[in-house]
Coordinates of C-alpha atoms in Angstrom, one line a residue:
Chain A
M1 CA 116.6 61.6 91.9
R2 CA 119.4 59.2 90.9
R3 CA 122.0 61.3 92.5
R4 CA 120.0 61.8 95.7
V5 CA 119.4 58.0 96.1
F6 CA 123.0 57.3 95.3
A7 CA 124.2 59.7 98.0
A8 CA 121.7 58.4 100.5
V9 CA 122.7 54.7 100.0
L10 CA 126.4 55.5 99.8
G11 CA 126.2 57.5 103.0
K12 CA 124.3 54.8 104.8
E13 CA 126.6 52.0 103.7
L14 CA 129.8 53.9 104.7
L15 CA 128.3 54.7 108.1
D16 CA 127.1 51.2 108.6
N17 CA 130.3 49.5 107.6
L18 CA 132.5 52.0 109.5
R19 CA 130.7 50.7 112.6
D20 CA 131.6 47.1 111.5
R21 CA 134.9 46.1 113.1
R22 CA 135.6 43.4 110.6
A23 CA 135.1 45.7 107.6
V24 CA 137.4 48.3 109.1
L25 CA 140.1 45.8 110.1
M26 CA 140.1 44.2 106.6
A27 CA 140.6 47.6 105.0
L28 CA 143.1 48.9 107.5
L29 CA 145.2 45.9 108.7
F30 CA 145.5 43.8 105.6
P31 CA 147.4 46.4 103.5
L32 CA 150.2 46.5 106.1
L33 CA 150.9 42.8 105.3
G34 CA 152.6 43.5 101.9
P35 CA 155.1 46.1 103.0
T36 CA 155.8 44.3 106.2
L37 CA 156.4 41.0 104.5
M38 CA 158.7 42.7 102.0
G39 CA 160.5 44.5 104.7
V40 CA 161.1 41.3 106.6
T41 CA 162.2 39.5 103.4
L42 CA 164.6 42.2 102.5
E43 CA 166.1 42.3 106.0
V44 CA 166.5 38.5 106.2
H45 CA 167.7 38.1 102.6
G46 CA 170.2 41.0 103.0
R47 CA 171.5 39.6 106.3
S48 CA 171.9 36.0 105.0
S49 CA 173.6 36.9 101.7
R50 CA 176.1 39.1 103.6
S51 CA 176.7 36.6 106.4
S52 CA 177.2 33.6 104.2
A53 CA 179.9 35.3 102.1
D54 CA 181.9 36.4 105.2
K55 CA 181.6 33.1 107.1
P56 CA 184.1 30.3 106.6
L57 CA 182.7 27.3 104.8
E58 CA 181.9 24.6 107.3
L59 CA 182.7 21.2 105.6
P60 CA 182.2 17.9 107.3
L61 CA 184.9 15.6 105.9
L62 CA 184.9 11.9 106.0
G63 CA 188.1 9.9 105.3
R64 CA 190.5 12.9 105.8
E65 CA 193.4 10.5 106.4
H66 CA 193.1 9.3 102.7
A67 CA 193.8 12.7 101.3
P68 CA 195.8 14.9 103.7
N69 CA 197.0 17.0 100.7
L70 CA 193.5 17.9 99.6
A71 CA 192.4 18.6 103.2
A72 CA 195.3 21.0 103.7
F73 CA 194.3 22.8 100.4
L74 CA 190.7 23.2 101.5
E75 CA 191.8 24.6 104.9
E76 CA 194.1 27.1 103.3
N77 CA 191.3 28.3 101.1
G78 CA 188.9 29.2 103.9
A79 CA 187.1 25.9 104.6
R80 CA 186.7 24.8 108.2
L81 CA 186.9 21.0 108.2
L82 CA 184.8 19.1 110.7
P83 CA 184.9 15.4 111.4
G84 CA 182.3 13.8 109.1
P85 CA 179.3 11.9 110.3
A86 CA 179.5 8.1 110.1
D87 CA 176.5 7.9 107.7
P88 CA 176.7 10.9 105.4
E89 CA 173.5 10.1 103.5
R90 CA 171.5 10.0 106.6
A91 CA 173.0 13.1 108.1
V92 CA 172.2 15.2 104.9
R93 CA 168.7 13.7 104.7
D94 CA 168.0 14.5 108.3
G95 CA 169.4 18.0 107.9
T96 CA 172.0 17.5 110.6
A97 CA 174.6 18.4 108.0
D98 CA 174.2 20.8 105.0
L99 CA 176.7 18.8 103.0
V100 CA 179.4 16.1 103.6
L101 CA 182.5 15.4 101.6
S102 CA 183.6 11.8 101.6
I103 CA 187.0 10.5 100.5
P104 CA 187.1 6.7 99.9
P105 CA 190.2 4.6 100.9
E106 CA 191.2 4.0 97.2
F107 CA 191.7 7.8 96.8
G108 CA 195.5 7.9 97.3
E109 CA 196.1 4.8 95.2
R110 CA 194.1 6.1 92.2
L111 CA 195.7 9.5 92.5
R112 CA 199.2 8.1 92.5
A113 CA 198.3 5.9 89.5
G114 CA 197.2 9.1 87.6
R115 CA 193.6 7.9 87.3
P116 CA 190.6 10.0 88.3
A117 CA 190.4 9.8 92.1
P118 CA 186.8 9.6 93.3
V119 CA 185.4 11.9 96.0
R120 CA 181.8 12.2 96.9
L121 CA 179.9 15.4 97.9
Y122 CA 176.6 14.7 99.6
S123 CA 174.0 17.5 99.5
D124 CA 170.3 18.0 99.1
R125 CA 169.6 20.2 96.0
S126 CA 166.0 20.9 97.2
R127 CA 167.4 22.8 100.2
Q128 CA 167.9 26.3 98.8
Q129 CA 169.8 27.7 101.8
T130 CA 172.6 25.1 101.5
Q131 CA 173.2 25.8 97.8
D132 CA 175.8 28.5 98.5
S133 CA 177.9 26.1 100.6
V134 CA 177.7 23.3 98.1
E135 CA 178.7 25.7 95.4
R136 CA 181.7 26.9 97.3
A137 CA 182.8 23.3 98.2
R138 CA 182.5 22.3 94.5
K139 CA 184.5 25.3 93.4
L140 CA 187.3 24.5 95.9
L141 CA 187.4 20.8 94.7
E142 CA 187.6 21.9 91.0
A143 CA 190.3 24.4 91.9
W144 CA 192.4 21.6 93.5
S145 CA 191.7 19.3 90.6
A146 CA 192.8 21.9 88.1
R147 CA 195.9 22.7 90.1
T148 CA 196.9 19.1 90.4
G149 CA 196.3 18.5 86.7
A150 CA 198.5 21.5 85.8
Q151 CA 201.2 20.1 88.0
R152 CA 201.1 16.7 86.3
L153 CA 201.3 18.4 82.8
A154 CA 204.2 20.5 84.0
A155 CA 206.0 17.4 85.3
R156 CA 205.6 15.9 81.8
G157 CA 207.0 19.0 80.2
V158 CA 203.7 20.2 78.8
S159 CA 202.5 23.7 79.4
P160 CA 199.3 23.6 81.5
V161 CA 197.9 26.3 79.3
V162 CA 197.4 23.7 76.6
A163 CA 194.8 22.0 78.7
A164 CA 192.8 25.1 79.1
P165 CA 191.4 26.0 75.7
L166 CA 188.7 28.2 77.2
A167 CA 189.1 31.2 79.5
V168 CA 185.6 31.9 80.8
E169 CA 185.1 35.2 82.5
S170 CA 181.6 36.0 83.9
V171 CA 180.7 39.6 84.1
D172 CA 177.8 40.3 86.4
L173 CA 175.8 43.2 85.0
S174 CA 173.1 43.2 87.7
T175 CA 172.8 46.6 89.4
P176 CA 171.6 47.3 92.8
E177 CA 168.3 48.4 91.2
S178 CA 167.8 45.3 89.2
R179 CA 168.6 43.1 92.2
A180 CA 166.0 45.0 94.1
A181 CA 163.5 44.7 91.3
L182 CA 163.5 41.0 91.7
L183 CA 162.2 41.4 95.2
L184 CA 159.9 44.2 94.2
G185 CA 158.2 41.7 91.9
I186 CA 155.8 40.9 94.8
M187 CA 154.7 44.5 95.1
P188 CA 152.2 44.6 92.2
Y189 CA 150.5 41.5 93.6
F190 CA 150.0 43.1 97.0
L191 CA 148.7 46.3 95.4
I192 CA 146.1 44.3 93.4
L193 CA 145.3 42.1 96.4
A194 CA 144.6 45.2 98.5
L195 CA 142.0 46.3 96.0
F196 CA 140.1 43.1 96.5
I197 CA 140.6 42.5 100.2
G198 CA 140.0 46.1 101.3
G199 CA 136.4 46.1 99.9
M200 CA 135.5 42.5 100.2
H201 CA 133.7 42.6 103.5
V202 CA 131.7 45.7 102.4
A203 CA 130.7 44.0 99.1
I204 CA 129.4 41.0 101.0
D205 CA 127.7 43.0 103.7
T206 CA 125.8 45.3 101.4
T207 CA 124.5 42.5 99.2
A208 CA 124.4 38.9 100.6
G209 CA 124.5 40.3 104.1
E210 CA 121.6 42.7 103.4
R211 CA 119.5 39.9 102.0
E212 CA 120.3 37.7 105.0
R213 CA 119.3 40.4 107.4
Q214 CA 116.1 40.7 105.3
S215 CA 116.7 44.4 104.9
L216 CA 116.9 44.3 101.1
E217 CA 113.1 44.1 100.8
P218 CA 112.5 47.2 102.9
L219 CA 115.1 49.0 100.8
L220 CA 113.7 48.0 97.5
L221 CA 110.1 48.9 98.4
H222 CA 111.3 52.6 98.4
P223 CA 110.8 54.4 95.1
V224 CA 114.4 54.1 94.1
P225 CA 116.1 53.3 90.7
R226 CA 117.9 50.0 91.3
G227 CA 120.8 51.2 89.2
A228 CA 121.5 54.0 91.7
V229 CA 121.3 51.6 94.6
V230 CA 123.8 49.2 92.9
A231 CA 126.1 52.0 92.0
A232 CA 126.2 53.3 95.6
K233 CA 127.0 49.8 96.9
I234 CA 129.8 49.5 94.4
A235 CA 131.1 52.9 95.3
A236 CA 131.0 52.0 99.0
T237 CA 133.1 48.9 98.3
A238 CA 135.5 50.9 96.2
T239 CA 135.8 53.5 98.9
F240 CA 137.0 50.9 101.4
A241 CA 139.2 49.3 98.8
S242 CA 140.8 52.6 98.0
V243 CA 141.7 53.2 101.6
A244 CA 143.5 49.8 101.6
L245 CA 145.2 50.7 98.3
I246 CA 146.4 54.0 99.5
E247 CA 147.7 52.5 102.6
T248 CA 149.6 49.8 100.6
F249 CA 151.2 52.5 98.4
L250 CA 152.2 54.5 101.5
G251 CA 153.6 51.4 103.1
F252 CA 155.8 50.5 100.1
G253 CA 156.7 54.2 99.7
L254 CA 157.9 54.4 103.3
L255 CA 159.6 51.0 103.3
P256 CA 163.1 52.3 102.2
L257 CA 163.0 54.5 105.3
A258 CA 162.4 51.6 107.6
V259 CA 164.8 49.1 106.0
P260 CA 168.1 50.6 105.0
M261 CA 168.6 48.6 101.9
E262 CA 171.8 50.1 100.5
R263 CA 173.5 48.3 103.3
F264 CA 172.5 45.0 101.7
G265 CA 173.5 46.0 98.2
F266 CA 170.0 46.9 97.0
S267 CA 168.7 50.2 96.0
I268 CA 165.0 50.7 95.8
R269 CA 163.9 54.0 94.6
L270 CA 160.2 54.3 94.7
D271 CA 159.9 58.0 94.0
P272 CA 156.5 59.6 94.6
G273 CA 156.1 60.1 90.8
V274 CA 156.2 56.4 90.2
L275 CA 153.7 55.7 93.0
V276 CA 151.3 58.3 91.7
R277 CA 151.5 56.9 88.2
C278 CA 150.9 53.4 89.5
F279 CA 147.9 54.7 91.5
V280 CA 146.3 56.3 88.5
L281 CA 146.9 53.2 86.4
V282 CA 145.1 51.1 88.9
L283 CA 142.0 53.2 89.4
P284 CA 139.9 51.5 86.7
L285 CA 140.8 48.2 88.3
L286 CA 139.6 49.5 91.6
F287 CA 136.1 49.9 90.1
L288 CA 136.3 46.6 88.3
A289 CA 137.2 44.8 91.5
A290 CA 134.3 46.5 93.4
A291 CA 131.8 45.7 90.7
L292 CA 133.0 42.1 90.3
M293 CA 132.7 41.5 94.1
V294 CA 129.2 43.0 94.2
V295 CA 128.1 40.7 91.4
V296 CA 129.6 37.6 93.0
A297 CA 128.4 38.4 96.5
G298 CA 125.0 39.5 95.1
R299 CA 124.5 36.1 93.5
A300 CA 125.4 34.2 96.6
R301 CA 122.6 32.7 98.7
S302 CA 124.1 33.7 102.1
F303 CA 126.8 35.6 103.7
K304 CA 128.9 32.4 104.2
A305 CA 128.4 31.3 100.6
A306 CA 129.5 34.8 99.5
Q307 CA 132.6 34.5 101.5
A308 CA 133.4 31.2 99.9
S309 CA 133.0 32.5 96.4
M310 CA 135.0 35.5 97.3
S311 CA 138.0 33.5 98.2
F312 CA 138.1 32.3 94.6
V313 CA 137.8 35.9 93.3
V314 CA 140.8 36.9 95.4
I315 CA 142.9 34.1 93.9
I316 CA 142.4 35.4 90.3
P317 CA 144.8 38.4 90.6
A318 CA 147.4 36.0 91.9
F319 CA 147.8 34.1 88.7
P320 CA 149.5 36.9 86.6
S321 CA 152.0 37.5 89.4
M322 CA 152.8 33.8 89.6
I323 CA 153.3 33.6 85.9
L324 CA 155.4 36.7 85.9
A325 CA 157.5 35.4 88.8
I326 CA 158.2 32.0 87.1
M327 CA 158.8 33.3 83.6
P328 CA 159.4 36.9 82.7
V329 CA 157.0 37.8 79.9
K330 CA 157.8 39.9 76.9
L331 CA 155.1 42.5 76.7
E332 CA 152.8 41.9 73.7
R333 CA 150.1 44.3 72.6
W334 CA 147.3 41.9 73.3
M335 CA 148.3 41.6 76.9
L336 CA 147.3 45.2 77.5
F337 CA 143.7 44.1 77.1
I338 CA 143.7 41.7 80.0
P339 CA 142.5 43.6 83.1
G340 CA 144.6 42.8 86.1
F341 CA 147.4 41.1 84.1
A342 CA 148.3 44.2 82.1
E343 CA 148.3 46.4 85.2
Q344 CA 150.8 44.0 86.9
V345 CA 153.1 44.0 83.9
L346 CA 153.1 47.7 83.6
F347 CA 153.6 48.1 87.4
A348 CA 156.6 45.9 87.2
R349 CA 158.0 48.2 84.5
L350 CA 157.3 51.4 86.4
I351 CA 158.9 50.0 89.5
R352 CA 162.0 48.9 87.6
G353 CA 162.3 52.5 86.5
E354 CA 161.4 51.8 82.8
A355 CA 159.2 54.1 80.8
V356 CA 155.6 53.0 80.1
P357 CA 154.2 54.6 76.9
L358 CA 151.1 56.6 77.4
G359 CA 149.3 54.6 74.7
H360 CA 149.9 51.4 76.6
A361 CA 148.5 52.8 79.8
A362 CA 145.5 54.2 78.0
L363 CA 144.7 50.9 76.3
T364 CA 145.0 49.0 79.6
M365 CA 142.9 51.5 81.5
G366 CA 140.3 51.6 78.8
A367 CA 140.0 47.8 78.6
T368 CA 139.7 47.6 82.4
L369 CA 137.1 50.3 82.5
A370 CA 135.0 48.7 79.8
L371 CA 134.9 45.4 81.6
A372 CA 134.1 47.3 84.9
L373 CA 131.1 49.0 83.2
L374 CA 129.9 45.6 81.9
L375 CA 130.0 44.3 85.4
V376 CA 128.1 47.4 86.7
L377 CA 125.4 46.5 84.2
A378 CA 125.4 42.9 85.3
A379 CA 125.0 44.0 88.9
T380 CA 122.1 46.3 88.0
R381 CA 120.3 43.5 86.2
L382 CA 120.9 41.3 89.1
F383 CA 119.2 43.9 91.4
E384 CA 116.4 44.4 89.0
S385 CA 115.5 40.7 89.1
E386 CA 112.8 40.1 91.7
K387 CA 114.6 37.1 93.1
I388 CA 117.3 39.3 94.6
A389 CA 115.2 40.5 97.6
F390 CA 114.3 37.1 99.0
T391 CA 116.5 34.3 100.4
G392 CA 116.1 30.8 99.1
Chain B
M1 CA 93.1 53.5 97.5
I2 CA 94.6 50.3 96.4
T3 CA 93.3 48.1 93.6
L4 CA 94.3 44.8 92.1
D5 CA 92.8 43.4 89.0
D6 CA 93.0 39.7 88.1
V7 CA 96.6 39.3 89.3
H8 CA 98.4 36.0 88.5
K9 CA 101.8 35.0 89.9
S10 CA 103.8 31.8 89.7
Y11 CA 107.1 30.8 91.2
G12 CA 108.4 28.3 88.7
K13 CA 105.7 25.7 88.5
V14 CA 103.9 26.7 91.7
K15 CA 101.0 29.0 91.0
A16 CA 100.9 31.3 94.0
L17 CA 98.1 33.7 92.8
R18 CA 95.4 32.6 90.3
G19 CA 93.4 35.8 89.6
V20 CA 93.3 38.1 92.7
S21 CA 91.1 41.2 92.4
L22 CA 90.5 43.5 95.3
T23 CA 89.7 47.2 96.1
V24 CA 90.9 48.7 99.4
A25 CA 89.1 51.9 100.2
D26 CA 90.5 55.0 102.0
G27 CA 89.5 55.6 105.6
Q28 CA 89.0 51.8 106.2
I29 CA 90.9 48.9 107.6
T30 CA 90.9 46.0 105.2
G31 CA 92.0 42.6 106.4
L32 CA 93.5 40.1 104.0
L33 CA 92.5 36.8 105.7
G34 CA 93.7 33.4 104.7
P35 CA 95.4 30.2 105.9
N36 CA 99.2 29.9 105.6
G37 CA 100.4 29.6 102.1
A38 CA 97.2 31.1 100.6
G39 CA 99.1 33.9 98.8
K40 CA 98.8 36.8 101.3
T41 CA 102.4 37.8 101.3
T42 CA 102.7 37.4 97.6
T43 CA 99.6 39.6 97.1
L44 CA 101.1 42.3 99.4
R45 CA 104.5 42.1 97.7
I46 CA 102.9 42.8 94.4
V47 CA 101.1 45.8 95.9
Y48 CA 104.3 47.3 97.2
G49 CA 106.3 46.6 94.1
V50 CA 109.0 44.2 94.9
L51 CA 107.3 41.5 92.8
A52 CA 105.8 42.1 89.4
P53 CA 102.5 40.3 88.4
D54 CA 102.8 37.7 85.6
A55 CA 99.4 38.8 84.4
G56 CA 96.8 41.4 85.5
G57 CA 97.7 44.6 87.2
G58 CA 96.8 47.2 89.8
S59 CA 97.2 50.7 91.1
V60 CA 97.8 52.8 94.2
D61 CA 95.8 56.1 94.1
G62 CA 95.5 55.6 90.4
R63 CA 99.3 55.0 89.8
D64 CA 99.9 51.8 87.9
L65 CA 101.9 49.2 89.9
V66 CA 104.1 48.2 87.0
S67 CA 104.4 51.2 84.6
S68 CA 104.6 53.8 87.4
R69 CA 106.1 51.7 90.1
A70 CA 108.1 54.5 91.8
E71 CA 105.0 56.7 91.9
A72 CA 102.9 54.0 93.4
Q73 CA 105.6 53.1 96.0
R74 CA 105.8 56.8 97.0
R75 CA 102.2 56.6 98.1
L76 CA 102.7 53.5 100.2
G77 CA 104.0 52.9 103.7
V78 CA 105.0 49.3 104.2
L79 CA 105.7 47.1 107.2
P80 CA 107.1 43.9 105.6
H81 CA 106.8 40.5 107.3
A82 CA 110.4 40.7 108.5
Q83 CA 111.4 44.1 110.0
G84 CA 114.8 44.0 108.2
L85 CA 116.5 46.5 110.3
Y86 CA 120.2 47.3 110.2
P87 CA 121.7 46.2 113.6
R88 CA 124.5 48.8 113.6
L89 CA 122.2 51.8 112.9
T90 CA 120.0 53.6 115.5
A91 CA 116.3 53.9 115.2
R92 CA 116.6 57.6 114.2
E93 CA 119.2 56.7 111.5
H94 CA 116.7 54.2 110.0
L95 CA 114.1 56.9 109.7
R96 CA 116.6 59.4 108.2
Y97 CA 117.8 56.8 105.7
S98 CA 114.2 56.0 104.6
G99 CA 113.3 59.7 104.5
R100 CA 116.3 60.5 102.2
L101 CA 115.4 57.6 99.9
H102 CA 111.9 59.1 99.7
G103 CA 113.5 62.4 98.8
L104 CA 112.3 64.4 101.9
E105 CA 113.8 67.8 102.6
P106 CA 116.4 67.6 105.4
G107 CA 114.5 70.1 107.6
A108 CA 111.1 68.6 107.1
L109 CA 112.6 65.1 107.6
E110 CA 114.0 65.9 111.0
R111 CA 110.7 67.4 112.1
R112 CA 108.8 64.4 110.9
I113 CA 111.3 62.1 112.7
E114 CA 110.6 63.9 116.0
E115 CA 106.9 63.7 115.3
L116 CA 107.1 59.9 114.8
V117 CA 109.3 59.3 117.8
G118 CA 106.6 61.0 119.9
F119 CA 103.7 59.3 118.0
L120 CA 105.1 55.8 118.5
D121 CA 106.6 56.5 122.0
M122 CA 110.2 55.7 120.9
G123 CA 111.9 58.4 122.9
E124 CA 113.9 56.1 125.2
F125 CA 115.5 54.0 122.5
A126 CA 115.5 56.3 119.4
D127 CA 119.3 56.8 119.6
R128 CA 120.2 53.2 120.4
R129 CA 121.4 50.7 117.8
T130 CA 118.6 48.4 116.9
E131 CA 120.7 45.2 117.6
G132 CA 119.9 45.8 121.3
L133 CA 116.2 46.4 121.0
S134 CA 113.4 44.1 122.0
H135 CA 111.1 42.6 119.3
G136 CA 108.3 45.1 120.1
Q137 CA 110.7 48.0 119.9
K138 CA 112.0 46.8 116.6
V139 CA 108.5 46.5 115.2
R140 CA 107.9 50.2 116.2
V141 CA 111.1 51.3 114.5
A142 CA 110.0 49.4 111.3
L143 CA 106.6 51.0 111.5
A144 CA 108.0 54.5 112.0
R145 CA 110.1 53.9 109.0
A146 CA 107.0 52.9 107.0
L147 CA 105.3 56.2 108.0
V148 CA 108.2 58.6 107.6
H149 CA 107.0 60.0 104.3
D150 CA 103.4 60.3 105.6
P151 CA 101.9 57.9 103.1
A152 CA 98.1 57.9 102.3
N153 CA 98.2 54.1 102.1
V154 CA 99.6 51.7 104.7
V155 CA 100.3 48.0 104.1
L156 CA 101.2 45.7 107.0
D157 CA 102.2 42.1 106.6
E158 CA 101.2 40.2 109.8
P159 CA 101.8 43.2 111.9
T160 CA 101.0 41.6 115.3
S161 CA 103.0 38.4 114.8
G162 CA 105.5 37.9 117.6
L163 CA 104.1 40.8 119.7
D164 CA 103.0 40.3 123.3
V165 CA 99.5 41.3 124.5
A166 CA 100.5 44.9 125.2
G167 CA 102.3 45.2 121.9
T168 CA 99.4 43.7 120.0
R169 CA 96.9 46.1 121.6
A170 CA 99.1 49.0 120.9
M171 CA 99.4 47.9 117.3
R172 CA 95.7 47.7 116.9
A173 CA 95.1 51.1 118.4
L174 CA 97.6 52.5 116.1
M175 CA 96.0 51.0 113.0
R176 CA 92.7 52.5 114.1
R177 CA 94.4 55.9 114.4
L178 CA 95.9 55.6 111.0
R179 CA 92.4 54.8 109.6
D180 CA 90.9 57.7 111.5
Q181 CA 93.4 60.0 109.9
G182 CA 91.7 58.9 106.6
R183 CA 94.4 56.5 105.4
C184 CA 93.8 53.4 103.5
V185 CA 95.0 50.5 105.7
L186 CA 95.6 47.0 104.3
F187 CA 96.9 44.2 106.5
S188 CA 97.3 40.5 106.3
S189 CA 96.5 38.1 109.1
H190 CA 95.6 34.5 109.9
V191 CA 94.4 35.4 113.4
M192 CA 90.6 35.3 113.3
H193 CA 89.5 37.3 116.3
E194 CA 92.0 40.1 115.3
V195 CA 90.4 40.4 111.9
S196 CA 86.8 40.4 113.2
E197 CA 87.6 43.0 115.9
L198 CA 89.6 45.3 113.7
C199 CA 88.4 45.2 110.1
D200 CA 85.9 47.3 108.3
R201 CA 86.2 44.9 105.4
V202 CA 87.5 41.4 105.0
V203 CA 89.0 39.9 101.9
V204 CA 89.3 36.1 102.3
I205 CA 92.0 34.5 100.2
A206 CA 92.6 30.7 99.7
R207 CA 94.8 28.8 97.3
G208 CA 95.7 32.0 95.4
K209 CA 92.1 33.2 94.8
V210 CA 89.8 35.7 96.5
V211 CA 86.9 33.5 97.8
A212 CA 84.8 36.2 99.6
T213 CA 84.7 39.9 100.5
G214 CA 82.5 42.0 102.7
T215 CA 82.2 43.3 106.2
P216 CA 82.6 40.7 109.0
Q217 CA 78.8 41.1 109.5
E218 CA 78.0 40.4 105.9
L219 CA 80.3 37.3 105.9
R220 CA 78.5 35.9 108.9
E221 CA 75.1 36.5 107.5
R222 CA 75.9 35.1 104.1
T223 CA 77.1 31.8 105.5
G224 CA 74.5 31.8 108.4
S225 CA 77.4 31.3 110.9
P226 CA 77.4 32.7 114.4
T227 CA 81.0 33.8 114.4
L228 CA 83.5 34.9 111.7
E229 CA 85.5 31.9 112.4
D230 CA 82.7 29.6 111.4
A231 CA 81.9 31.7 108.4
F232 CA 85.5 31.5 107.4
V233 CA 85.6 27.7 107.7
A234 CA 82.4 27.5 105.7
I235 CA 83.9 29.7 103.0
I236 CA 87.2 28.0 102.5
G237 CA 85.9 24.5 103.4
S238 CA 88.8 23.7 105.7
E239 CA 90.2 24.6 109.1
E240 CA 93.8 24.2 108.0
G241 CA 96.3 27.0 108.8
L242 CA 94.0 29.0 111.1
E243 CA 94.4 30.3 114.6

């Protein structure tokens, strides 16, 4: 009888919600957001990092007449000097200039006296996109400073090498894959978000919505085991969520075809094997999300109240991603028992092409499944209480 | 046959029922009459198993309301106070859903649906989504759903509320037909002339207690009143909440 009731309720909920434009749009349109956003980010990032390296450095210069020598050096080394604004602080603050180099009148005099000659470089550190230019200008100034210093030492008969006790060489070990992994960091978040958003409308419609339509009472006066009814509602939610999830996976899988990333110095290899492993890893979380949403929406007094609580539920999976984005976490065993978090950590590894031990995956899936079952029990208890059928 | 035996029910501090006992016989229409807030809906909800009694009990055709809830519910057809239809499903889909929940065989279910569409004259809107139906049509869909499993007992909570004259007359005719088929029909109402016209037996309920039972004739004679309405006022001692 349980199976019969489960099938009847599941069939009805799927039919009913397939006719609901909002439910279908949530499941079908939202998952496109992640891959689209990442595609656009890659495109823009790739374009800007390439273009800024090729472009000459545009440098507004104030007081050029006080340091013709320095100005000539800057121009020789690829800077395009522009006449500086009268008020450099204001120009940078307003954003009319990315940076301004200002040379005070005493520059020449101090330089000739062999004392440090002041120059001022105005910039706004909080403006990310100007950092490249500022960095380049600073490097040029330091190069000129070092060259002038070396000339002074040579003039005094000292080898300039003496003044350079350190020879720092930086060796960049980032690979196209690891550079790409940085960007791929947002992918686990979108996968997990899809689980929640895809089924959200169905979870609300089949619980708080059913009560608001007053159709829950007619349903519960049938001779049906409440557990089977709840299980079917969770399954309907999970079905819509899985459509969203599969679509997200396909979107990310097909992304390299749409955005030719090698051109930008990235290489993203999301081979089908990795995607399939990610999908299997996330299945228990799919049920957990569906059960959690049915519990939360089932407790809400109305459709609107359910939507409000649901917006909090959707934020929960964002936390691990934020933490992981700010500070890379070394994987500890206990983390595997945190549903949602563990999945995102393991996702990130799989995507970077690192191996995930089978034991780790099993622990994570087991912990998530256990919590999901607890939530199913909570949902069943909720539907067994007699308050569930009536509003207010 | 439906029985309740000394049923008590409270919502928090509010005592809704304070010892309700009644017996509803097969082949009769029994009216549960009472002013608003007397406990009619609570009584019916306990009968059809979405509320459990705090104390006391009852049965449907001998199946206990609490320990054999599913068995009791199987023998009941219920028209709740709100129709509670799904706006995106058609009338026929409602009947199919209910029939499947009752465990009817697919073939028998489809035949039964056709029968009910004819019986309740639903042919012209049976395949339309219920969101576009009139109130009277929605009530018919809800009633057809209540009858899909051919129950021996039918419970209707304020079945004529919101219906126009034609709809009300049709509903009354239908209740008589259900009685004539030998079913046990229990309905609640606060409309006096409806009860006196329709009922074989009346159960008067006020402030959570049964205050009188009998045929309309008996109630009039017992109170020495010319009409059921006067009898009713004499019994509950107030005119509040009546129509």
